[in-house]
Coordinates of C-alpha atoms in Angstrom, one line a residue:
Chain A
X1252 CA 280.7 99.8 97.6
X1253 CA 281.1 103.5 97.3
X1254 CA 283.5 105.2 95.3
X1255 CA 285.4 106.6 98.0
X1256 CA 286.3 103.1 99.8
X1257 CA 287.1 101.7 97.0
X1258 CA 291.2 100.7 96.2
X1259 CA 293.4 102.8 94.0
X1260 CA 292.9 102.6 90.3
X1261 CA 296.6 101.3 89.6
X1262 CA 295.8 98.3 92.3
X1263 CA 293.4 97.2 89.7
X1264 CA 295.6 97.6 87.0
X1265 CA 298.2 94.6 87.9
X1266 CA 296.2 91.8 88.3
X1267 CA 293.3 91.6 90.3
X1268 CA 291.1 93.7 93.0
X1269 CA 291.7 92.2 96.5
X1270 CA 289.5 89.3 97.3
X1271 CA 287.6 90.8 99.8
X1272 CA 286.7 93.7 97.9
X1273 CA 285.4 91.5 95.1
X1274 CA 283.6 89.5 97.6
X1275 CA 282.1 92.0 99.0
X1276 CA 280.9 93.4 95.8
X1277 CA 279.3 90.3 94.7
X1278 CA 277.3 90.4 98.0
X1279 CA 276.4 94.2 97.5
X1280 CA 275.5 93.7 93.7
X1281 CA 273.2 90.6 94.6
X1282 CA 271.5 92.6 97.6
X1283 CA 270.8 95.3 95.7
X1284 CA 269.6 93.4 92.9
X1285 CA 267.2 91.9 95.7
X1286 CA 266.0 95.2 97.0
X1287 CA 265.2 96.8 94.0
X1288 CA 262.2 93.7 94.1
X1289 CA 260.9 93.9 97.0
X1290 CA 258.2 91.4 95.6
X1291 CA 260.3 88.8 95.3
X1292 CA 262.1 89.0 98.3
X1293 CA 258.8 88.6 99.7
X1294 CA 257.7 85.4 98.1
X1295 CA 259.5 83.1 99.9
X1296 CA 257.9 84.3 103.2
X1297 CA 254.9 85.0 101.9
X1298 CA 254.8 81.2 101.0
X1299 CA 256.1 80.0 104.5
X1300 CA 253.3 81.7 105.9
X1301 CA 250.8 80.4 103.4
X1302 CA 252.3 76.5 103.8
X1303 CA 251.8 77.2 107.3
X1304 CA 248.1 78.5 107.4
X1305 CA 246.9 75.2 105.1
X1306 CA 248.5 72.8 108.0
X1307 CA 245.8 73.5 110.8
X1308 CA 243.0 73.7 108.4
X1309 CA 244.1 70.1 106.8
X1310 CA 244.9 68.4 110.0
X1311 CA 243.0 70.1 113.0
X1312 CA 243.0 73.6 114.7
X1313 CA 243.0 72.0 118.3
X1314 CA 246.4 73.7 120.1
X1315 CA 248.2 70.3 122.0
X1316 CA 248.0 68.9 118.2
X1317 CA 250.0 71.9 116.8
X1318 CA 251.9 72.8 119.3
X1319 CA 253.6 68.6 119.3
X1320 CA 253.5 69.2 115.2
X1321 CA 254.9 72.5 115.1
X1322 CA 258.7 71.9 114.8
X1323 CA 258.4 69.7 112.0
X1324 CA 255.7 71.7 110.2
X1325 CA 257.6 74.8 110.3
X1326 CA 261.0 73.5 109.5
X1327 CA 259.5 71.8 106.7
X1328 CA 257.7 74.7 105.6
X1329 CA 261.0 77.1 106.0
X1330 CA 262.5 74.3 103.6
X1331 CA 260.3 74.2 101.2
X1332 CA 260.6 78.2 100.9
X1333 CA 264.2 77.8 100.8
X1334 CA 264.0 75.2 97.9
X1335 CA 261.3 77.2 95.7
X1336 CA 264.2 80.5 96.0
X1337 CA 266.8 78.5 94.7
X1338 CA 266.0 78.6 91.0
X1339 CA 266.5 82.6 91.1
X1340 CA 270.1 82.0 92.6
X1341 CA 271.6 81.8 89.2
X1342 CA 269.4 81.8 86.8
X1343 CA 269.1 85.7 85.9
X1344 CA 272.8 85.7 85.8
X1345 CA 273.0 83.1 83.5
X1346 CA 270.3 84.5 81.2
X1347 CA 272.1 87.4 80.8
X1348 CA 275.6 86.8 81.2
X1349 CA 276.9 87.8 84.6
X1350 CA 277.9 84.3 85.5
X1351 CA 280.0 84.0 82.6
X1352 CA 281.5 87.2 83.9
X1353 CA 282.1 85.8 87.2
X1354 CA 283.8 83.1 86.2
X1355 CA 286.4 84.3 83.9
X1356 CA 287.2 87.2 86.8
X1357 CA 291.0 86.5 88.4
X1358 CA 289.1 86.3 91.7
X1359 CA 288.9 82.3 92.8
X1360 CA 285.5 82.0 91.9
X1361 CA 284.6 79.6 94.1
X1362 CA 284.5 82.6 96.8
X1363 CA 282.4 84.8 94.4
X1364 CA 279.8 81.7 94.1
X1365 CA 280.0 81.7 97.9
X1366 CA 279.4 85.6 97.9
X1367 CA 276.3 84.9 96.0
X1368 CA 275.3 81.9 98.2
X1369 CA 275.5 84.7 100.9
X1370 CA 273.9 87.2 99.7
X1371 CA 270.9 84.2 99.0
X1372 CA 270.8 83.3 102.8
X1373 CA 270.7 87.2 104.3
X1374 CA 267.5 87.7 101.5
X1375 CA 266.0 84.0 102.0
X1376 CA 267.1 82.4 104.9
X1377 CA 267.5 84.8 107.8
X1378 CA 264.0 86.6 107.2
X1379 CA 262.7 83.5 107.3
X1380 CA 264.1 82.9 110.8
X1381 CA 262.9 86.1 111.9
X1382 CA 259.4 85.8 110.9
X1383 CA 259.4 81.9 112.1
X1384 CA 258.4 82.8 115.9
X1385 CA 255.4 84.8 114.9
X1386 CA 254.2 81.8 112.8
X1387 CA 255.4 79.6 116.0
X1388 CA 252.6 81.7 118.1
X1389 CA 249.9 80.7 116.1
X1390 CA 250.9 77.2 115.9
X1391 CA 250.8 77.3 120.1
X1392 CA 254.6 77.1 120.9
X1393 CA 255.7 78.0 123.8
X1394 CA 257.7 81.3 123.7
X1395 CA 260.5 79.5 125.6
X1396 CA 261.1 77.7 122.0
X1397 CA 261.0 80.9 120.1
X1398 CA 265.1 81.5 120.7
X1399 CA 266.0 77.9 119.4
X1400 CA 263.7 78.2 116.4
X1401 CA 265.3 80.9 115.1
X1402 CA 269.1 80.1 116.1
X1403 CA 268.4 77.1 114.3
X1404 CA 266.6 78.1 111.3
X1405 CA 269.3 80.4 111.2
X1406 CA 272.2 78.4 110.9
X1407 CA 270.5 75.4 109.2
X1408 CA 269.3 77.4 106.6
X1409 CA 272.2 78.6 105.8
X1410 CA 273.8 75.2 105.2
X1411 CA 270.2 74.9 103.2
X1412 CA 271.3 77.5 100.6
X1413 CA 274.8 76.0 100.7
X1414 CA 273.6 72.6 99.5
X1415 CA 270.7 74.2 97.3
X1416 CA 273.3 75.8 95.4
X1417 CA 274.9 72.9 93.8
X1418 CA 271.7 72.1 92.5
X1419 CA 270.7 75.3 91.2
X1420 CA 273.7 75.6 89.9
X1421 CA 273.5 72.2 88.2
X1422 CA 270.0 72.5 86.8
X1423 CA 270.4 76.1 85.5
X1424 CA 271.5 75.3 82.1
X1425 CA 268.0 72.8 81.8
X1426 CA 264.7 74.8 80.6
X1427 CA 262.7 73.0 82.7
X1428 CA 265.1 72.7 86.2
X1429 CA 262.7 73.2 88.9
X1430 CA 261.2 69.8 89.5
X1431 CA 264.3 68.4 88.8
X1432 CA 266.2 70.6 91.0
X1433 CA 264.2 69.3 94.3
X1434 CA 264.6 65.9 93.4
X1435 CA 268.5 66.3 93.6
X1436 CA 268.2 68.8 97.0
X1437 CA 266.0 67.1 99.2
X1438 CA 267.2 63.8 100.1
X1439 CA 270.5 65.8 101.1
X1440 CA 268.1 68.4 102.9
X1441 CA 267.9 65.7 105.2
X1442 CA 270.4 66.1 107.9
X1443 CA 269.7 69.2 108.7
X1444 CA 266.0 69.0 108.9
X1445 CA 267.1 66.3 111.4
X1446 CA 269.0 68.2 113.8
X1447 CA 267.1 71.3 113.2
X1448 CA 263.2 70.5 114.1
X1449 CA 265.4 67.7 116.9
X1450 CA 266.3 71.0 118.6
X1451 CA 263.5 72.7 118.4
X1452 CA 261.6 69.5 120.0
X1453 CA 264.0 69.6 122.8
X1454 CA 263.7 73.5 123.4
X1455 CA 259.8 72.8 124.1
X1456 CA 260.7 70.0 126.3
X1457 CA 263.2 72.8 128.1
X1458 CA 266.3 70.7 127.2
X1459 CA 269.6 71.7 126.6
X1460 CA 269.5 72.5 122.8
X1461 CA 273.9 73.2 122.3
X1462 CA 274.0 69.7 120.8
X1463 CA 272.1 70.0 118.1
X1464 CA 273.1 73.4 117.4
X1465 CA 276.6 72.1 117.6
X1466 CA 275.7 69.4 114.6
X1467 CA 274.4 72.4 113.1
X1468 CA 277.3 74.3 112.9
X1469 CA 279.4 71.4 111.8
X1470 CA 277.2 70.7 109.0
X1471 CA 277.6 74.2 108.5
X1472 CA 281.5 74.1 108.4
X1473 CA 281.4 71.2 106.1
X1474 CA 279.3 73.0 103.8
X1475 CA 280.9 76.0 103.6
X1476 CA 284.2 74.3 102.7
X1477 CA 282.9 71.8 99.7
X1478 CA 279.6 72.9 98.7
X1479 CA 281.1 76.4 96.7
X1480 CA 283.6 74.3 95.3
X1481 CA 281.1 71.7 94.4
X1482 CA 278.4 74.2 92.5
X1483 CA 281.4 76.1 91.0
X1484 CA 282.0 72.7 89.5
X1485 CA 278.8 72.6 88.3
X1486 CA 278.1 76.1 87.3
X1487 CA 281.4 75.5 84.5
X1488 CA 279.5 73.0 83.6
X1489 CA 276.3 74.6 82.9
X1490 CA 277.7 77.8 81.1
X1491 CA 279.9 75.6 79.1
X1492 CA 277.4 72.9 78.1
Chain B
X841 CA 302.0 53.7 83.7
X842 CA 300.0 56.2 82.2
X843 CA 300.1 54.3 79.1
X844 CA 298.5 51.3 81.1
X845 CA 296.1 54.0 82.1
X846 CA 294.9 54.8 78.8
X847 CA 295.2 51.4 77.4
X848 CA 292.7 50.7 80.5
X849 CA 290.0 53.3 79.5
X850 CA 290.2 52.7 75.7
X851 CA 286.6 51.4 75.3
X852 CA 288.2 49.5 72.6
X853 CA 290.2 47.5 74.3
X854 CA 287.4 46.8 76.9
X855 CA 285.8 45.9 74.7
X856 CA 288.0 43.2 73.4
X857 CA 289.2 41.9 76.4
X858 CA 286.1 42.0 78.5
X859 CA 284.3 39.6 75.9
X860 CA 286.0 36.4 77.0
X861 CA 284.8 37.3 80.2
X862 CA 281.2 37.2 80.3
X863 CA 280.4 33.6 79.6
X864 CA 282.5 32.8 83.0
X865 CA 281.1 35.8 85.0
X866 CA 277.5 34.5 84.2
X867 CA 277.8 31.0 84.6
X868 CA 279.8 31.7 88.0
X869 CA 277.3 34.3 89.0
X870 CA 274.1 31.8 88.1
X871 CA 276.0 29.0 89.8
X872 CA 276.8 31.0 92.8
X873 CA 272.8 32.1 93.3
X874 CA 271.4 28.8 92.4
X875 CA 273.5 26.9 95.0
X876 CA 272.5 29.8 97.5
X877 CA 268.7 29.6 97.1
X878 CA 268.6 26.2 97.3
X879 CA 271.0 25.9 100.4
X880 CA 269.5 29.0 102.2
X881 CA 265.5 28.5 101.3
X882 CA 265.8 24.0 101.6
X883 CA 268.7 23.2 104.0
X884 CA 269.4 26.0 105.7
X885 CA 267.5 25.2 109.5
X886 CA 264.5 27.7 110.4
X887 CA 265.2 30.6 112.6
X888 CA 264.2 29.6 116.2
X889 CA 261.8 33.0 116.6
X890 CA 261.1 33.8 112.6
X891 CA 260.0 30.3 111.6
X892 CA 260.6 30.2 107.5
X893 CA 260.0 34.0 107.5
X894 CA 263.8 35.1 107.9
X895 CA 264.6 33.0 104.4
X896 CA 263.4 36.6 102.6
X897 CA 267.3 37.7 104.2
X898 CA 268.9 35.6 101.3
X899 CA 267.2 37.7 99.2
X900 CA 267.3 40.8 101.2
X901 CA 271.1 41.4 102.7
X902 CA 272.6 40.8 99.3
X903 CA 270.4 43.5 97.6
X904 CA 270.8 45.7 100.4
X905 CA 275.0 45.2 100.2
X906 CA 274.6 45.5 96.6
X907 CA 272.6 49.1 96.8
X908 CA 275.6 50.4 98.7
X909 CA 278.5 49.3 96.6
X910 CA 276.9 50.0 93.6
X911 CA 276.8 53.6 94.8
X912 CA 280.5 53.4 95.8
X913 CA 281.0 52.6 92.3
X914 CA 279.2 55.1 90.8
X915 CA 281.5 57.6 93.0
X916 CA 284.9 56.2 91.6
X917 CA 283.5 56.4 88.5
X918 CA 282.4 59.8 88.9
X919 CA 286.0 60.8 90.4
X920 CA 287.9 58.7 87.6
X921 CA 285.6 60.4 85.1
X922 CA 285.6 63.9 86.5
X923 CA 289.9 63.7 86.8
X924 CA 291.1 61.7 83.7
X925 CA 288.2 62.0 81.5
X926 CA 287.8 58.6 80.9
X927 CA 284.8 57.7 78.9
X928 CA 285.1 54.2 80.3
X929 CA 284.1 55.1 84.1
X930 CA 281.0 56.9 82.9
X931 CA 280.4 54.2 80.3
X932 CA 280.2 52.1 83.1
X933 CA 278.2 54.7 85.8
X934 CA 275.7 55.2 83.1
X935 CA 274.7 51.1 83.4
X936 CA 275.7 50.9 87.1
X937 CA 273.0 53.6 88.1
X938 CA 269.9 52.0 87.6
X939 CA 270.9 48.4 88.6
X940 CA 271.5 50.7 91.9
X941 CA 268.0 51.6 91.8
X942 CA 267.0 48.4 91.0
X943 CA 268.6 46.8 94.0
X944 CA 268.1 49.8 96.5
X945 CA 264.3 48.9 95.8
X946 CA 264.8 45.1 95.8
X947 CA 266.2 45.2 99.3
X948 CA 262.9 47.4 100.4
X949 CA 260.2 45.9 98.7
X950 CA 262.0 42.5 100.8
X951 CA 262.1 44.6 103.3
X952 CA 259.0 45.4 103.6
X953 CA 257.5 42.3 103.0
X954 CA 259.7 40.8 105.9
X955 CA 258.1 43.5 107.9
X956 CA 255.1 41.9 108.2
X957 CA 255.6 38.2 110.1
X958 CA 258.3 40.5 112.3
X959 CA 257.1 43.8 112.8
X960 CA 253.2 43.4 111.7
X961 CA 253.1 46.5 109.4
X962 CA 255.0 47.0 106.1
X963 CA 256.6 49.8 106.7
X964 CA 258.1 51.5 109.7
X965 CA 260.0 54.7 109.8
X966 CA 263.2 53.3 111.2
X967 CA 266.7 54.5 110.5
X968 CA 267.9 51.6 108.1
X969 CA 264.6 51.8 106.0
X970 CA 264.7 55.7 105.9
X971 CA 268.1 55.7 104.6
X972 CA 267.8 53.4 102.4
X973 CA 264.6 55.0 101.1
X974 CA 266.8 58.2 100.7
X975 CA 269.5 56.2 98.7
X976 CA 267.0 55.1 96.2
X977 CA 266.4 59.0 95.7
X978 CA 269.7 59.6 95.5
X979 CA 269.8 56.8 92.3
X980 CA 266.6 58.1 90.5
X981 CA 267.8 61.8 91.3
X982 CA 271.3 60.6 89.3
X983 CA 269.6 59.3 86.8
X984 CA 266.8 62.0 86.3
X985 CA 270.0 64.2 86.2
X986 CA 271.5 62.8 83.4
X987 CA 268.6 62.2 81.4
X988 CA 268.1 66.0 81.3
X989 CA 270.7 67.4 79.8
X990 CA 270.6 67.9 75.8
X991 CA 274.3 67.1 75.3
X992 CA 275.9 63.8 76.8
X993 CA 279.0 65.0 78.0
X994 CA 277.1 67.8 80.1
X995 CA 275.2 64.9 81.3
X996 CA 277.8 62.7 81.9
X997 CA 279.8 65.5 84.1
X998 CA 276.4 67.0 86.1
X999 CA 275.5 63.1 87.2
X1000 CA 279.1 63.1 88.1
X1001 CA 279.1 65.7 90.6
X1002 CA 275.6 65.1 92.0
X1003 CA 277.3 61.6 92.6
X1004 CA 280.0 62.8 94.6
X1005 CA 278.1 65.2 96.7
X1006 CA 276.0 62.0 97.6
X1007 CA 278.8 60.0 98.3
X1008 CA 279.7 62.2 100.9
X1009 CA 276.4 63.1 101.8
X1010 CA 275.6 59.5 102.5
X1011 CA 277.1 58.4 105.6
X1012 CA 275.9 62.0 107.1
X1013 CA 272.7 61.0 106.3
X1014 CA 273.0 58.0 107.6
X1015 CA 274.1 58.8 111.0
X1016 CA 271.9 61.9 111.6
X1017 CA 268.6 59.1 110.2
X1018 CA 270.5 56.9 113.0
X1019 CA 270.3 59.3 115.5
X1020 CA 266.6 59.8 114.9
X1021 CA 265.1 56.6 115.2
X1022 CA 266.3 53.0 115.0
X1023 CA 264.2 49.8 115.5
X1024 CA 266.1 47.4 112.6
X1025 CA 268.3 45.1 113.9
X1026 CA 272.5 45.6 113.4
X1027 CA 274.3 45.0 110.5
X1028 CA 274.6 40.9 109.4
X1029 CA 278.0 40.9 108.6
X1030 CA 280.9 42.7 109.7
X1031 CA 284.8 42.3 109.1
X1032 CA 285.4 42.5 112.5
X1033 CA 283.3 39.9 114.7
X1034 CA 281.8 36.7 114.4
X1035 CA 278.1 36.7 112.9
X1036 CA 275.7 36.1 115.5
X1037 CA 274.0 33.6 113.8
X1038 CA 274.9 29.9 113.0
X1039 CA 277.3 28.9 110.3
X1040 CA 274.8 26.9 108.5
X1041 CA 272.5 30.2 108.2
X1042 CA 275.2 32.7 106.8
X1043 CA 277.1 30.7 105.1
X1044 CA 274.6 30.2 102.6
X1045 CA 273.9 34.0 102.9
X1046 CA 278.0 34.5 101.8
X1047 CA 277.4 32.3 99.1
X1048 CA 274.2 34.7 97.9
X1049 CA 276.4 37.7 98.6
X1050 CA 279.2 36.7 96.1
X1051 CA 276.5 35.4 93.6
X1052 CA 275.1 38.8 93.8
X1053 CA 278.4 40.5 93.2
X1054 CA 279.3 38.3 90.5
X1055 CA 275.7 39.1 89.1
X1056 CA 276.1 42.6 89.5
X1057 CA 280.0 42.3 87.8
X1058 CA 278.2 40.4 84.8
X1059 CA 275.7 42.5 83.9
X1060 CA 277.6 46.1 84.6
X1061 CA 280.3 44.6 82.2
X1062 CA 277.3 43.2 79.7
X1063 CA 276.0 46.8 79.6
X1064 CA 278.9 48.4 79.6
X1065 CA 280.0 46.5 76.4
X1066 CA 276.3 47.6 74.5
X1067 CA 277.1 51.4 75.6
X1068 CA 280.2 51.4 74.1
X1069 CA 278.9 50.0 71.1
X1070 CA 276.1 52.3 71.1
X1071 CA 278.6 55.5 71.7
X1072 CA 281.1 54.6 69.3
X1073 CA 278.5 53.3 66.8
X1074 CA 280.3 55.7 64.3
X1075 CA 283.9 55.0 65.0
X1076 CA 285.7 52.4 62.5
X1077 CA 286.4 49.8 64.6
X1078 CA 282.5 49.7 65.8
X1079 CA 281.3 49.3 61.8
X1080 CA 283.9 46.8 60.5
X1081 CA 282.5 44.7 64.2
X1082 CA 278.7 45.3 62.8
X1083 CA 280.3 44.0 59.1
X1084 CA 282.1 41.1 60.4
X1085 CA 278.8 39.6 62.3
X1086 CA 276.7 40.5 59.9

C-alpha cells in the first residue's frame, strides 16, 4: 500500500486501522513476499506440468485414451500442486513470528487468515488455471473444454486453498506436518474434485456445464464462511501449543 | 445446572458412577449379539435371490450404523470439548476414534466380501463404498492427528477441530460421491417407512443393531474409565484407588 493512500496517522491511534486496509495489507505483504521468489511461485506449476508429463508415458501416449482421461488427470494433478503449496501458507510466518503478530492485531483475525488464504489462491491456484489449457492441448482436449477447465479450476481451487488451510494451519506447529497434512486434506478434497473434473467431462461432451459450476460456487460460499474461522481456530492452537 | 454440568464432566465422578455399569452394559450387549447371530445366521429364512449369502448383513449394517454414529460422537465430543473444556468428552473421543475405525473397516471388509456372491468382484467404486472408504480416512486422519502433537491438550483441541470440519464435511461428501456413481442398494432401515424385507429378516438385524450399540456403549465407557485412570494417574484420588486394590 503506498504511503500516500494510506489513512491518517491519528485514525490509527484510536483503535484499529479499518479492516479493509488491514486486509488489503496482508494480501499485499504475502504477494510481495511471493514475488520476491519467483522460484517458488514457480514450483507448484512446474510440478503440474511434470505430474502431467509422467501420465502418458505410464499409461499410453495414444490421443482417444488421454483425451477420455484428461479431466481427471489434470484436476488431480492441479490438486496435488495445490496440496504440496500448502505447507508454505504459514509456516514462514510461524517460524519467525508474523502469525503471532497477526493474531494479537485488533483486526478480526479470521479476515487476515482469509487475506492470506487469498493471497495463496492468486499465487497457487489461479496460475494454475491459466496454464491448465496448454497442458489440456497435449493431453488432446478439445479446445471447446478449454473455457470450463479453467472456470473451474478457478473456482474450485479456490475452495482447495480454503480447506487446505485448516490443515496447514493445524499441522504447522508439527516438525514433520507434510505427510500428515495430506492425510487430513484429501478425503475433504473430495467434493470438489467431484464436481470439478464432472464439469469438465460434460464440457467435452458439449453439455451445459452451469450446474456444476453452480455446486462449485456453493462449495465455495460455504468455504469461505467456516473454513477461516475454522484454521483461525487452529492456528491459536498451533502458536499456543 | 451448571453445577450438574461440572459434576457431569468430573472424570471422578464418572468414574465412580460409571463402574456399576459395566457388568450390565456387557452382559446386555453379549446377550443382545448372541441371540442375534443365532436368530439371523440359523432361523432367520434365506433370501429368495442371495441364498445364505445376505446373512454377512447381520454383520454388515450394524458396523456400517455403528461407523456413522461413532463419528457423530466424536463431533459432540469435539463441540462439548472445544466450548466447556471438559476433559470428559475428549476422554471419551480419544477411545471412541479407533473403535470408529475399527467398525468403518468391519462394515467394508463385510462389504467386500458380500460383493462377491452379489456383484462378482470385491470391490466396486460405488457411492456407499467410496464414502465409507473416505470416512475411514477421516478416523485414521483423527487419530494420526492427535498422535502428533507433543503436548496432549494441543492434541486433544487439533483432533477436535479436524473432527468438526469432518462432521460437516461428511454429508457433502456424501452427496457429491452420490451424485457420481451409485450401484449399492438404499438404506435398510429408515424411521420413516416400512423395511422392505420380512419381519423375520430385520427383526433379527434390530436385535444385532442394539447389540452393537450396547457393545459400542460398553467398551467406549470401559476405555473411557482406563483413560482417566491413565490421565489422572497422579491425582490423589487415582493413588489411594491403586492402594486400596493393591
Amino acid at each position: 500500500m503506498s504511503a500516500d493512500r494510506l489513512p491518517e496517522a491519528s485514525s490509527f491511534n484510536t483503535s484499529a486501522a479499518p479492516l479493509r486496509y488491514a486486509f488489503l495489507a496482508t494480501i499485499r505483504r504475502d504477494l510481495t513476499l511471493k514475488l520476491r521468489r519467483r522460484s517458488e511461485l514457480a514450483n507448484p506449476l512446474v510440478f503440474f506440468a511434470l505430474i502431467i508429463t509422467l501420465f502418458p508415458l505410464g499409461i499410453t501416449p495414444r490421443q482417444e485414451v488421454l483425451r477420455e482421461l484428461a479431466p481427471g488427470l489434470l484436476w488431480v494433478s492441479a490438486l496435488l500442486a495445490v496440496l504440496l503449496s500448502l505447507d508454505g501458507l504459514f509456516r514462514d510466518d510461524f517460524e519467525d513470528g508474523t502469525l503471532e503478530q497477526l493474531l494479537l492485531s485488533p483486526q478480526p483475525s479470521s479476515l487476515l487468515v482469509l487475506a492470506k488464504i487469498t493471497a495463496h489462491w492468486l499465487t497457487t491456484g489461479l496460475p494454475l488455471a491459466f496454464m491448465a489449457p496448454l497442458l489440456g492441448l497435449m493431453l488432446a482436449l478439445p479446445a471447446t473444454s478449454f473455457p470450463a477447465l479453467c472456470a473451474t479450476l478457478a473456482l474450485g481451487s479456490a475452495s482447495l486453498s480454503l480447506i487446505g488451510a485448516i490443515g496447514a494451519a493445524l499441522t504447522v506447529g508439527l516438525k514433520r506436518g507434510g505427510v500428515l497434512l495430506s492425510l487430513l486434506i484429501l478425503p475433504l478434497y473430495i467434493p470438489v474434485l467431484i464436481f470439478g473434473a464432472g464439469a469438465v467431462k460434460l464440457a467435452i461432451d458439449g453439455a451445459v456445464v452451469m450446474p456444476y459450476l453452480a455446486l462449485l460456487g456453493a462449495l465455495l460460499a460455504a468455504g469461505l464462511a467456516l473454513a477461516p474461522w475454522a484454521a483461525t481456530a487452529a492456528l491459536r492452537l498451533s502458536v499456543n501449543g | 445446572m451448571w453445577q450438574i454440568v461440572h459434576k457431569l464432566g468430573s472424570p471422578k465422578w464418572f468414574y465412580r458412577v460409571s463402574g456399576p455399569w459395566l457388568p450390565w452394559l456387557w452382559s446386555l450387549s453379549v446377550v443382545l449379539l448372541v441371540i442375534g447371530t443365532v436368530w439371523g445366521l440359523a432361523f432367520a429364512p434365506a433370501d429368495y435371490q442371495q441364498g445364505d449369502s445376505f446373512r454377512i448383513i447381520y454383520v454388515h449394517v450394524p458396523a456400517a450404523i455403528l461407523a456413522q454414529s461413532c463419528f457423530a460422537l466424536l463431533a459432540i465430543c469435539a463441540v462439548i470439548f472445544l466450548v466447556w473444556r471438559i476433559k470428559l468428552a475428549d476422554m471419551a473421543a480419544t477411545v471412541a476414534a479407533p473403535f470408529g475405525a475399527a467398525m468403518t473397516f468391519v462394515a467394508l471388509f463385510t462389504g467386500s466380501v458380500w460383493g462377491i456372491p452379489t456383484w462378482g468382484t470385491w470391490w466396486v467404486w460405488d457411492a456407499r463404498l467410496t464414502s465409507m472408504l473416505i470416512l475411514l480416512f477421516l478416523y485414521l486422519g483423527i487419530i494420526a492427528l492427535r498422535g502428533a502433537f507433543t503436548s496432549r491438550d494441543s492434541g486433544s483441541r487439533a483432533a477436535s477441530i479436524l473432527a468438526l470440519v469432518g462432521v460437516i464435511n461428511l454429508p457433502i461428501i456424501k452427496y457429491s460421491v452420490n451424485w457420481w456413481n451409485t450401484l449399492h442398494q438404499p438404506a435398510t432401515f429408515s424411521l420413516t417407512r416400512q423395511p422392505a424385507m420380512p419381519a423375520e429378516m430385520w427383526l433379527p438385524l434390530l436385535v444385532m443393531v442394539l447389540g452393537f450399540y450396547m457393545f459400542f456403549a460398553a467398551t467406549v465407557t470401559f476405555r473411557t474409565r482406563n483413560e482417566i485412570l491413565r490421565r489422572e494417574s497422579r491425582t490423589r484420588w487415582v493413588r489411594e484407588l491403586a492402594e486400596k486394590t493393591h
